[in-house]
Coordinates of C-alpha atoms and ligand atoms in Angstrom, one line a residue:
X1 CA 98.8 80.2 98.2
X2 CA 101.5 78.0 95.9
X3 CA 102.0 75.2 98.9
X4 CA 105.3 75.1 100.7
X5 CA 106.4 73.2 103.2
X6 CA 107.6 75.0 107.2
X7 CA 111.2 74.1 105.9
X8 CA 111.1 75.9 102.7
X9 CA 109.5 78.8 104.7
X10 CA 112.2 78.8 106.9
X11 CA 114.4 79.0 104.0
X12 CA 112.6 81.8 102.7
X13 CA 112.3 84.4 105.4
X14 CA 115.9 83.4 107.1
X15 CA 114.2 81.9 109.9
X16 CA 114.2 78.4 112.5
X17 CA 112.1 76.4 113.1
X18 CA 110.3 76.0 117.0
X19 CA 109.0 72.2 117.2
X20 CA 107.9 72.4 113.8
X21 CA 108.2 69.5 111.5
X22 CA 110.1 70.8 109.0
X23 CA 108.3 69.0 106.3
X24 CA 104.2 70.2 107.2
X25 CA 102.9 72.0 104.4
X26 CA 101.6 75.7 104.3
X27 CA 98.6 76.0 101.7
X28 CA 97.9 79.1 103.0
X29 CA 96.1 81.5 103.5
X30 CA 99.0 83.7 106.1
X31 CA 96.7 85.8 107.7
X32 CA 97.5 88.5 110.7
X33 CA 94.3 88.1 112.3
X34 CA 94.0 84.9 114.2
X35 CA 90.2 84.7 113.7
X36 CA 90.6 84.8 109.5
X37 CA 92.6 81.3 109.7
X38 CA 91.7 77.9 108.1
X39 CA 93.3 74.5 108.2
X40 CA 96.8 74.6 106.2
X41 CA 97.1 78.1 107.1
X42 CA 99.6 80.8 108.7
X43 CA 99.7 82.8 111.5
X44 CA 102.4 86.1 111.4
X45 CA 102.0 87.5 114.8
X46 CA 102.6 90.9 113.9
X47 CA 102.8 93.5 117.0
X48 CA 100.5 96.4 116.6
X49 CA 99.6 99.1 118.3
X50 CA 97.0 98.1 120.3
X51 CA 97.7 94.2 120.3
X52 CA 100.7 91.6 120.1
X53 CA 100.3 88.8 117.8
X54 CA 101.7 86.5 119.9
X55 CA 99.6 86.2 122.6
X56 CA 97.1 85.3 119.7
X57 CA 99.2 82.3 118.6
X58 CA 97.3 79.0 120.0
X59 CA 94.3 80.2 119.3
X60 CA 95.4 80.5 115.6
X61 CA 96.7 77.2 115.6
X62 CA 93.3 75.9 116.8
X63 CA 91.9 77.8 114.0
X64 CA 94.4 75.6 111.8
X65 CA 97.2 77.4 111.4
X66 CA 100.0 75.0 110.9
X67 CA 102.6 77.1 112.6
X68 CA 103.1 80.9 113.5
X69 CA 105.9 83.3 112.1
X70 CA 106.7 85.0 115.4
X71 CA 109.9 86.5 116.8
X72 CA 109.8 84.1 120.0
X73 CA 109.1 81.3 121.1
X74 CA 105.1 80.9 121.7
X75 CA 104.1 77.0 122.9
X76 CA 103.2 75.8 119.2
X77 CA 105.0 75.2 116.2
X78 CA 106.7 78.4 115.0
X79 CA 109.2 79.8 111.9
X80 CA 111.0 82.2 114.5
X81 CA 112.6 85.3 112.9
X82 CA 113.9 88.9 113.7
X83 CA 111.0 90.9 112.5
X84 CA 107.6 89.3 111.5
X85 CA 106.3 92.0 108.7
X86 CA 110.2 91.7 107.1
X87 CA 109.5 87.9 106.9
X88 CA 106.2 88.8 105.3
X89 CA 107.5 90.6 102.6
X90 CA 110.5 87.6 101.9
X91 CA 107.8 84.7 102.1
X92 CA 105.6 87.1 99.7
X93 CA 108.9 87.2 97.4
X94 CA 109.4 83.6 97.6
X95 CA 105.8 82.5 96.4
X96 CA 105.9 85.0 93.9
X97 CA 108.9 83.7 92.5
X98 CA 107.3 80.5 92.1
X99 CA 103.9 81.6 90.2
X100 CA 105.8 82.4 87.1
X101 CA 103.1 82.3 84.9
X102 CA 101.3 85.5 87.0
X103 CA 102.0 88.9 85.0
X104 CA 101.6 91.9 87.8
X105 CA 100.4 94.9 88.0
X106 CA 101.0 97.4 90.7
X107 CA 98.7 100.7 91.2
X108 CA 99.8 103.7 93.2
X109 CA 99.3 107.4 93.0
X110 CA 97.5 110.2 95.5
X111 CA 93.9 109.4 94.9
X112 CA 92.1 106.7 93.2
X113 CA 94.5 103.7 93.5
X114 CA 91.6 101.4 95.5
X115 CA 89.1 102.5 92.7
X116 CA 91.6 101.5 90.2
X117 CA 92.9 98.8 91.4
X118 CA 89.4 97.0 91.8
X119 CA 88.7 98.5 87.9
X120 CA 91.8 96.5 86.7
X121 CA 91.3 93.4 88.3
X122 CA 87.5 93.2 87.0
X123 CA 88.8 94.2 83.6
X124 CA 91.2 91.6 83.7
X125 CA 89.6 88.6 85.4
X126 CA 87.8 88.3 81.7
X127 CA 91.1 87.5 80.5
X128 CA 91.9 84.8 83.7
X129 CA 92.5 84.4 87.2
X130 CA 92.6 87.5 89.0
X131 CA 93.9 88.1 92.6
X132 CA 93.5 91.7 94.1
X133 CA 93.1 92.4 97.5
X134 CA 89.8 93.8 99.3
X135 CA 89.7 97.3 100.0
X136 CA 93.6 99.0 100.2
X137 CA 95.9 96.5 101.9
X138 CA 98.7 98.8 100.5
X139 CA 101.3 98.3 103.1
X140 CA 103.9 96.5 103.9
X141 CA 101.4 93.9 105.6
X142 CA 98.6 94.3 103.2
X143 CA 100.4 94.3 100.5
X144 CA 102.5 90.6 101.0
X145 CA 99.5 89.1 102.4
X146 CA 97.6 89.9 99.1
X147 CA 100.5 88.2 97.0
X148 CA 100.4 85.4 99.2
X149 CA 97.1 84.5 98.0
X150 CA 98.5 83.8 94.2
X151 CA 98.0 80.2 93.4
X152 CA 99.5 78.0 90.5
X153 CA 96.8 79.2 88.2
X154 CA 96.4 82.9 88.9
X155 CA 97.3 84.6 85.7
X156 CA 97.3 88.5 87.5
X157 CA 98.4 89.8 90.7
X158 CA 96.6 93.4 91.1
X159 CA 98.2 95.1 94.0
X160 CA 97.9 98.8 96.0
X161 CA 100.9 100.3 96.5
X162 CA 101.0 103.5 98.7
X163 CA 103.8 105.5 100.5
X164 CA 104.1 107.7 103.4
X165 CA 107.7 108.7 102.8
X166 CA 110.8 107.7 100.1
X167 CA 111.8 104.6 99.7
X168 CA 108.5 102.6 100.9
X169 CA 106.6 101.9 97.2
X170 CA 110.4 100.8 96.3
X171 CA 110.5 98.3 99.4
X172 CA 107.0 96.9 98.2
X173 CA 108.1 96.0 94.6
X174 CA 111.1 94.9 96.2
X175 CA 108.5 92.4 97.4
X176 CA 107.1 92.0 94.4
X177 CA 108.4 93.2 91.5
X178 CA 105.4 94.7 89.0
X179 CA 105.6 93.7 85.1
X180 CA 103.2 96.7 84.7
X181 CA 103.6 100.2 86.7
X182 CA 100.2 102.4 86.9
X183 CA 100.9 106.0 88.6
X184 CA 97.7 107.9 88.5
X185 CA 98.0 111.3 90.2
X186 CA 100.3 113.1 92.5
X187 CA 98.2 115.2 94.6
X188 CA 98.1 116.7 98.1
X189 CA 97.3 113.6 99.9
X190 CA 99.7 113.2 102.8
X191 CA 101.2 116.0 102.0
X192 CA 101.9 117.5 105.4
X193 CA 104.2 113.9 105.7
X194 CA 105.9 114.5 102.7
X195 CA 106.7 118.0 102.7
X196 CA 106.5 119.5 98.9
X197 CA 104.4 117.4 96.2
X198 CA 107.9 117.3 94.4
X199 CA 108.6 114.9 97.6
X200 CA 105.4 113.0 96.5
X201 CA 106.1 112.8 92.8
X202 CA 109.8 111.2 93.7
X203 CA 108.4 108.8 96.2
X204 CA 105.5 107.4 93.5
X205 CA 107.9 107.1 90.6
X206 CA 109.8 104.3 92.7
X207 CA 107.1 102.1 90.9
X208 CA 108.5 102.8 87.7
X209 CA 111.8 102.6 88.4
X210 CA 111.6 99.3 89.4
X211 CA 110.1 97.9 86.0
X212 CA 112.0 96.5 83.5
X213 CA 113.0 96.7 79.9
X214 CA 110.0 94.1 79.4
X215 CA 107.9 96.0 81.6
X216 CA 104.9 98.7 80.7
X217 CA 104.9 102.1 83.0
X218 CA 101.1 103.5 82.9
X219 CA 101.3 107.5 83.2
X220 CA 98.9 110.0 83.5
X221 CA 99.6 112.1 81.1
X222 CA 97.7 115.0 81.8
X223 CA 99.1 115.4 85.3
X224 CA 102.5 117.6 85.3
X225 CA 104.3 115.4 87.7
X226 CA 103.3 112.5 86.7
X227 CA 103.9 112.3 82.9
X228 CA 107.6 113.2 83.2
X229 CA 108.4 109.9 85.3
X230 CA 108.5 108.3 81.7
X231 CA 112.1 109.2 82.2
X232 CA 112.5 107.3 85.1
X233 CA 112.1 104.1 83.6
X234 CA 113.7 101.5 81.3
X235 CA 110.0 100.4 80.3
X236 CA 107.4 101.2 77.8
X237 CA 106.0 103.8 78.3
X238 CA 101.6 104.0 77.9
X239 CA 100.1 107.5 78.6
X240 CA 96.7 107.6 79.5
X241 CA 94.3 110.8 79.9
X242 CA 92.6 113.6 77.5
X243 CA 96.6 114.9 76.4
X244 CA 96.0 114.7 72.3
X245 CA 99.9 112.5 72.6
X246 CA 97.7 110.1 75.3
X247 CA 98.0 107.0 73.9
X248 CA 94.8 105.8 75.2
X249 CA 92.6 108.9 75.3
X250 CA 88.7 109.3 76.1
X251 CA 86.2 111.6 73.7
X252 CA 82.6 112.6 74.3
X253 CA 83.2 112.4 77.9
X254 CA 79.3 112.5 79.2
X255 CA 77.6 112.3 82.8
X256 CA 74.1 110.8 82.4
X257 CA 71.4 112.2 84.6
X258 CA 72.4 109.8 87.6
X259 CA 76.4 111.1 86.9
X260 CA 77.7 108.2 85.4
X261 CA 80.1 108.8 82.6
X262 CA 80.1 107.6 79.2
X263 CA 83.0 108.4 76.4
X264 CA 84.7 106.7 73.7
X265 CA 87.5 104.6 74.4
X266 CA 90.5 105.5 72.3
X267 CA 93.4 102.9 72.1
X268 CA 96.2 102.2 69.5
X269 CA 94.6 99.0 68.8
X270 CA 91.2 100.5 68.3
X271 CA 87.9 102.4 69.7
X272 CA 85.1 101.6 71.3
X273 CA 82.3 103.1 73.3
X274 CA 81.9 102.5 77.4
X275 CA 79.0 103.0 79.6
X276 CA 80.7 102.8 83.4
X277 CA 78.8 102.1 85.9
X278 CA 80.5 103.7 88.6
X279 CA 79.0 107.8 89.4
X280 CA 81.7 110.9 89.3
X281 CA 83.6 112.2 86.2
X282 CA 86.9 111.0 88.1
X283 CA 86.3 107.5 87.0
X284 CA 86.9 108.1 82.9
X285 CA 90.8 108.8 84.8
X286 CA 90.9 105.4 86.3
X287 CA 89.1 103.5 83.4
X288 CA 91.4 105.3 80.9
X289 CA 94.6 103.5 83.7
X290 CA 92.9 100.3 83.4
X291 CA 91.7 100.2 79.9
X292 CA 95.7 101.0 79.1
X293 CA 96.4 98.0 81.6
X294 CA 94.2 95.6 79.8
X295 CA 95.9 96.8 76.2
X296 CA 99.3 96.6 77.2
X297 CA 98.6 92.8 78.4
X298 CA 97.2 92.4 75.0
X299 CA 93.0 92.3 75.8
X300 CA 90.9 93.5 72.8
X301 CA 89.5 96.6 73.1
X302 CA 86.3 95.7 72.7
X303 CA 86.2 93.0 75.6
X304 CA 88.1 95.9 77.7
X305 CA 85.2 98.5 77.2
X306 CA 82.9 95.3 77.8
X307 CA 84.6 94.3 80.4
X308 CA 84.8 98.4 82.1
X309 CA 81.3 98.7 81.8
X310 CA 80.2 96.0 83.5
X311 CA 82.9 96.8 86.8
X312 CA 80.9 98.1 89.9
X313 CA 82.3 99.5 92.8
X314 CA 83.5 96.6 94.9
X315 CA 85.0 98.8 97.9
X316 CA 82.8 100.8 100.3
X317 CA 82.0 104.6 101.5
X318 CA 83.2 105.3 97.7
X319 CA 80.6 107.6 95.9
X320 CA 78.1 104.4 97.1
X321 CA 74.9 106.0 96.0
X322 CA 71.6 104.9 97.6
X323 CA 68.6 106.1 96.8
X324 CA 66.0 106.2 99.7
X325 CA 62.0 105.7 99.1
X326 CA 60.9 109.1 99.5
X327 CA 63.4 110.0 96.7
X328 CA 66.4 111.3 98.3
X329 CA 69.1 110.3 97.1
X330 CA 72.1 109.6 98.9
X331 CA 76.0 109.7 97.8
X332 CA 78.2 108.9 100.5
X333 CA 81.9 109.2 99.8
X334 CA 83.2 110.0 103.1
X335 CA 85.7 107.2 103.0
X336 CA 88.3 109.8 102.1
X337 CA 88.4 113.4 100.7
X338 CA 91.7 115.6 99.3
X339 CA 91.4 118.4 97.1
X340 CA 91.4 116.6 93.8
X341 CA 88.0 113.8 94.9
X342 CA 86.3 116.8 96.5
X343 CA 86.0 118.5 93.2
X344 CA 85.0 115.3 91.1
X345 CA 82.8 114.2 94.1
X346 CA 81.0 118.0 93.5
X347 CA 80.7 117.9 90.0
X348 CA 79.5 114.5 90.1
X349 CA 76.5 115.5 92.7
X350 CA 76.2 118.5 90.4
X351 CA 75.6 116.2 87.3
X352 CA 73.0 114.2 89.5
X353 CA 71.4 117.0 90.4
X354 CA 70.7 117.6 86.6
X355 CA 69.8 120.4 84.7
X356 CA 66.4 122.6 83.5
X357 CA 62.8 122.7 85.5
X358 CA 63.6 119.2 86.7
X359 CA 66.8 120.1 88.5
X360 CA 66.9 118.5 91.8
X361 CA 68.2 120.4 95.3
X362 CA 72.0 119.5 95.7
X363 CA 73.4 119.4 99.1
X364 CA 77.3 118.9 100.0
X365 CA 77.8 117.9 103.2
X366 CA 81.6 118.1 103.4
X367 CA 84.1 117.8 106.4
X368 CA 87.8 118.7 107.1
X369 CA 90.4 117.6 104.2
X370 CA 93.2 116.3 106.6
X371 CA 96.8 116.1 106.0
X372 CA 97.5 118.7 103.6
X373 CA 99.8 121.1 105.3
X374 CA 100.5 124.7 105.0
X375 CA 98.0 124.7 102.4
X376 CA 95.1 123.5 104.1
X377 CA 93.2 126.7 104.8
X378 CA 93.6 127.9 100.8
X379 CA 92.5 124.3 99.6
X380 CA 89.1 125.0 101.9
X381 CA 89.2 128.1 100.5
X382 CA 89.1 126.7 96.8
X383 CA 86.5 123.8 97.6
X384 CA 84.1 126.4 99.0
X385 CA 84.3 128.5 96.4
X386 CA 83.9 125.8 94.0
X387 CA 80.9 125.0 95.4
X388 CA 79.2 128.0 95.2
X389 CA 80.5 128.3 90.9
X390 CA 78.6 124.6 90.1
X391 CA 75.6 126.2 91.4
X392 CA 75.4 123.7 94.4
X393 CA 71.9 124.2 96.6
X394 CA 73.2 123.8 100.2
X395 CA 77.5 123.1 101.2
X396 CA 77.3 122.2 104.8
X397 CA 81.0 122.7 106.1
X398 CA 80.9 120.3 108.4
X399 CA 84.2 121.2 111.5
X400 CA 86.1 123.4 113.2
X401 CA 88.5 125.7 111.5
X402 CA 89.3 124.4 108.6
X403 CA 85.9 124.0 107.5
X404 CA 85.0 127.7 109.0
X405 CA 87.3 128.6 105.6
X406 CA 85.6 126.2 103.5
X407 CA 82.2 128.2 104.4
X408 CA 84.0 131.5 104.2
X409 CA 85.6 130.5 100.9
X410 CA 81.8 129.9 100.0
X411 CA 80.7 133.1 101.0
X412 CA 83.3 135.1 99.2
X413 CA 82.3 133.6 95.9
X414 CA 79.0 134.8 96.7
X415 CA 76.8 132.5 98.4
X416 CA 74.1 134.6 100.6
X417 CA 74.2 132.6 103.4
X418 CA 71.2 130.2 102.7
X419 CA 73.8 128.7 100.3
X420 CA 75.8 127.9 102.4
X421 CA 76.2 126.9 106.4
X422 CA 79.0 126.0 109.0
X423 CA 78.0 123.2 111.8
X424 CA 80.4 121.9 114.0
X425 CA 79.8 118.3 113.6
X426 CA 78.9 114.9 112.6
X427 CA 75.5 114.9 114.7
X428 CA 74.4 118.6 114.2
X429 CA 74.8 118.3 110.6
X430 CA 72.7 115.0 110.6
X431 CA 70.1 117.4 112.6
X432 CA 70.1 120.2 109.7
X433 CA 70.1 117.5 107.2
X434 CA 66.7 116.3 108.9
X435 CA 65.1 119.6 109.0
X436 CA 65.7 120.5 105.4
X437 CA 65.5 118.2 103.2
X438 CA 63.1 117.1 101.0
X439 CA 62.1 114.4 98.5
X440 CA 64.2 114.5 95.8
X441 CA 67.6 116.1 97.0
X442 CA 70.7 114.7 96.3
X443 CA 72.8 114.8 99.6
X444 CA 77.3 113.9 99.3
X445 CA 78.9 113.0 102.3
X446 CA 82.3 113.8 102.2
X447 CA 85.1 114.0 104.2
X448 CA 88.9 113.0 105.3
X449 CA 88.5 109.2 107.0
X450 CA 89.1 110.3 110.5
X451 CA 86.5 113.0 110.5
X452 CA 83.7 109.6 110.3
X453 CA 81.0 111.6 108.3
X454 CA 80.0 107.7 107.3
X455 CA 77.9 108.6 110.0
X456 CA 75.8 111.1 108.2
X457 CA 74.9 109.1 105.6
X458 CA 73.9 105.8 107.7
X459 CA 71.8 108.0 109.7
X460 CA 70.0 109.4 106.4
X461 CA 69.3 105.8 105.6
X462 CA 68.2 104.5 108.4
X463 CA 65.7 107.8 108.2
X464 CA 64.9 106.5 104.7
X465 CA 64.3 103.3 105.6
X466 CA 62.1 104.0 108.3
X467 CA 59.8 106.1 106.3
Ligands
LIG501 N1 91.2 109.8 89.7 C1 90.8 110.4 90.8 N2 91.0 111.7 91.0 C2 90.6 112.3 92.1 N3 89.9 111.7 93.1 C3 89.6 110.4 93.0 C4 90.0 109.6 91.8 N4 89.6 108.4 91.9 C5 88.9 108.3 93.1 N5 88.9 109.5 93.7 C6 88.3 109.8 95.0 O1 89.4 109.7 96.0 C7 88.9 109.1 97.2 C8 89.7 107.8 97.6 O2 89.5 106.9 96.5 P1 90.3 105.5 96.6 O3 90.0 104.8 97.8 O4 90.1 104.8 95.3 O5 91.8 106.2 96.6 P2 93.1 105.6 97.3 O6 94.2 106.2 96.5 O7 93.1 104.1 97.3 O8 93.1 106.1 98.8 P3 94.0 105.6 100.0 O9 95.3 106.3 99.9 O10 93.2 106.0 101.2 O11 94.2 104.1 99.9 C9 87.4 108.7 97.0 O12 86.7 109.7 97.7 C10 87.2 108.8 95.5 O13 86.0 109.3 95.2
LIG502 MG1 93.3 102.8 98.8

């Protein structure tokens, strides 16, 4: 964090100081969890659901924290304020404001911003200092708490951003205002919250709203809702995706026999072929995003493809593919799951399966897709039956009614029952799992994140490893 002393904090977040001396410095990190602090640090005691912050303050400060942001008084040196997370968001501002050689870039979209986010910032930490948080921090906690880590020299801020109603993706880059917008796809995730995916698209778009004429807006352009928001905003526009007028396009989209993509990468200031690293078809999407990132801040295209191909997948539970000794091979993607990831994460296991007399046994072991609303039962319906069309082995629907339709969908498209199975969860799929398969298979584990079908793929590895 750019250093600042307790009385320019105050300043900053509109708060007092409690037996602080007003001139101690803060170099950071803020953290929300006393146990994460070092010396120089600070405490926000933030009330959760579960736990109060403040009856965690001393024991931050004997961690190091120099004082605690806290809404009363606590028995060590405090910046006391009327709300902790709003003084978060103002101290995020404030350091921000300060680092004004860091260009940022803000990510946000249905599916895909984590992936996307962590493609960026390995694209761009070839071009300098890179800070991006771990996993999503894309709330109004994460989010400020990842700014606050931008030091003197950091050259990019790479930042989440995700809503679960209007106005909260134009509160975070009220927080920090984004040189460069990325919206990748509006989808049904959260839909039930949101209502329509009209209600989705408006939301989103607050990103590009809030760049200016000097800024670049990043748009899918083959996704209907998204490609119109170019009229949203004062800033360039970039469109990404396989629309001939993208202006940074794929060509010879490939899966290789383990489903990672190759293509072509197609910029205005160039081509140049890319190998990814990462498995599923879904990833050309976000490498096209970041490749258009990387271009608009002026990288070569060259060092961007480079730079893409060398990117691995820094965040867990997505598409992590392990493959055991006895040759199973294990995808497990059950960090999250909507319409739009179940049918890359299929044709993805599809591709890995391969093709011809060597064609391995695909299974899909996929649970509930939570969330989406009045349309839940037909978007089972569709992943069922999609299923069944790429030729999967085995879809085990892995739930209660929701997946029942998933199975059913699977059965009306024509499955004959071997093809296809209902269990009712986590453990008695792990049970089929173990009686069926054989060396070779490919096995995806997908599913909503509170369904916890991580659990099916641990136990597969821990099978695997014990063999
Ligand atoms: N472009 C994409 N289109 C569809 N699905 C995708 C895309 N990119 C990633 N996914 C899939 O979506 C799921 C979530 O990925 P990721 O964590 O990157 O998304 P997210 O938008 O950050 O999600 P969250 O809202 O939970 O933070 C994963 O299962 C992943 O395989
Ligand atoms: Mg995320």
């Amino acid at each position: 964090m750019i250093a600042l002393t307790l009385a320019e904090v105050a300043a900053a977040v509109g708060g007092t100081l409690d037996g602080a001396d007003p001139q101690t410095l803060v170099t950071g990190p803020v953290e929300v969890d006393s146990r994460q602090l070092r010396p120089g640090g600070l405490f926000a005691a933030v009330v959760g659901e579960r736990v109060d912050g403040h009856d965690f303050a001393d024991r931050a400060v004997a961690a190091g924290a120099v004082a605690v942001l806290a809404t009363r008084p606590v028995g060590v040196p405090a910046v006391l304020v009327e709300d902790v997370v709003m003084a978060l968001g103002r101290l995020a501002r404030a350091v921000v404001d300060r680092a004004s050689g860091t260009e940022v870039v803000a990510v946000t979209g249905s599916a895909g911003k984590t992936s996307t986010k962590d493609l960026i910032a390995q694209v761009l930490q070839r071009r300098g200092e890179t800070v991006f948080p771990p996993g999503s921090f894309n709330n109004e906690i994460g989010m400020p708490l990842t700014a606050l880590r931008v030091e003197d020299s950091t050259r990019h801020l790479v930042l989440e951003m995700g809503a679960r109603g209007k106005g909260h993706i134009g509160y975070l880059t009220g927080i920090v205002p984004p040189h460069v917008g990325v919206v990748l796809n509006i989808g049904t995730a959260h839909l039930g919250e949101f209502g329509s995916k009209a209600a989705i698209a408006e939301a989103k778009g607050e990103l590009v709203e809030a760049l200016s004429t000097e800024g670049v807006a990043v748009l899918n352009a083959d996704d209907p809702l998204v490609r119109p928001m170019a009229e949203r905003t004062k800033a360039r526009v970039l469109l990404f995706g396989e629309h001939p007028q993208a202006d940074v396009r794929a060509a010879d989209v490939r899966l290789d026999a383990t489903g990672r993509p190759s293509f072509t990468l197609i910029t205005p200031a160039g081509s140049a072929p890319v190998q990814l690293r990462l498995y599923g078809e879904h990833h050309v999407s976000n490498a096209l995003a970041a490749a258009a990132v990387a271009v608009a801040l002026g990288m070569s295209v060259d060092d961007t493809a480079a730079a893409l191909g060398e990117a691995g997948a820094l965040s867990r539970w997505r598409m992590e593919v392990v493959d055991r000794a006895d040759g199973v091979t294990v995808v497990n993607d059950a960090y999250n799951a909507n319409p739009e990831s179940m049918r890359a994460a299929l044709r993805a296991l599809v591709s890995m399966g391969g093709r011809g007399p060597e064609r391995r046994r695909t299974w899909a072991v996929l649970g509930e897709m939570r969330e989406l609303g009045e349309d839940s039962l037909d978007e089972h319906d569709a992943i069922g039956r999609l299923a069944v069309r790429l030729d999967v082995t085995k879809l085990v629907a892995v739930g209660g009614r929701d997946a029942a339709c998933m199975e059913l969908g699977a059965r009306n498209e024509g499955s004959w029952g071997e093809e296809s199975v209902l269990v009712s969860d986590a453990d008695a799929a792990i049970e089929l799992l173990r009686a069926g398969l054989q060396p070779g298979d490919v096995v995806l584990v997908k599913a909503s994140r509170s369904v916890g079908l991580e659990k099916v793929a641990e136990a597969l590895l821990v099978d695997g490893a014990a063999r």
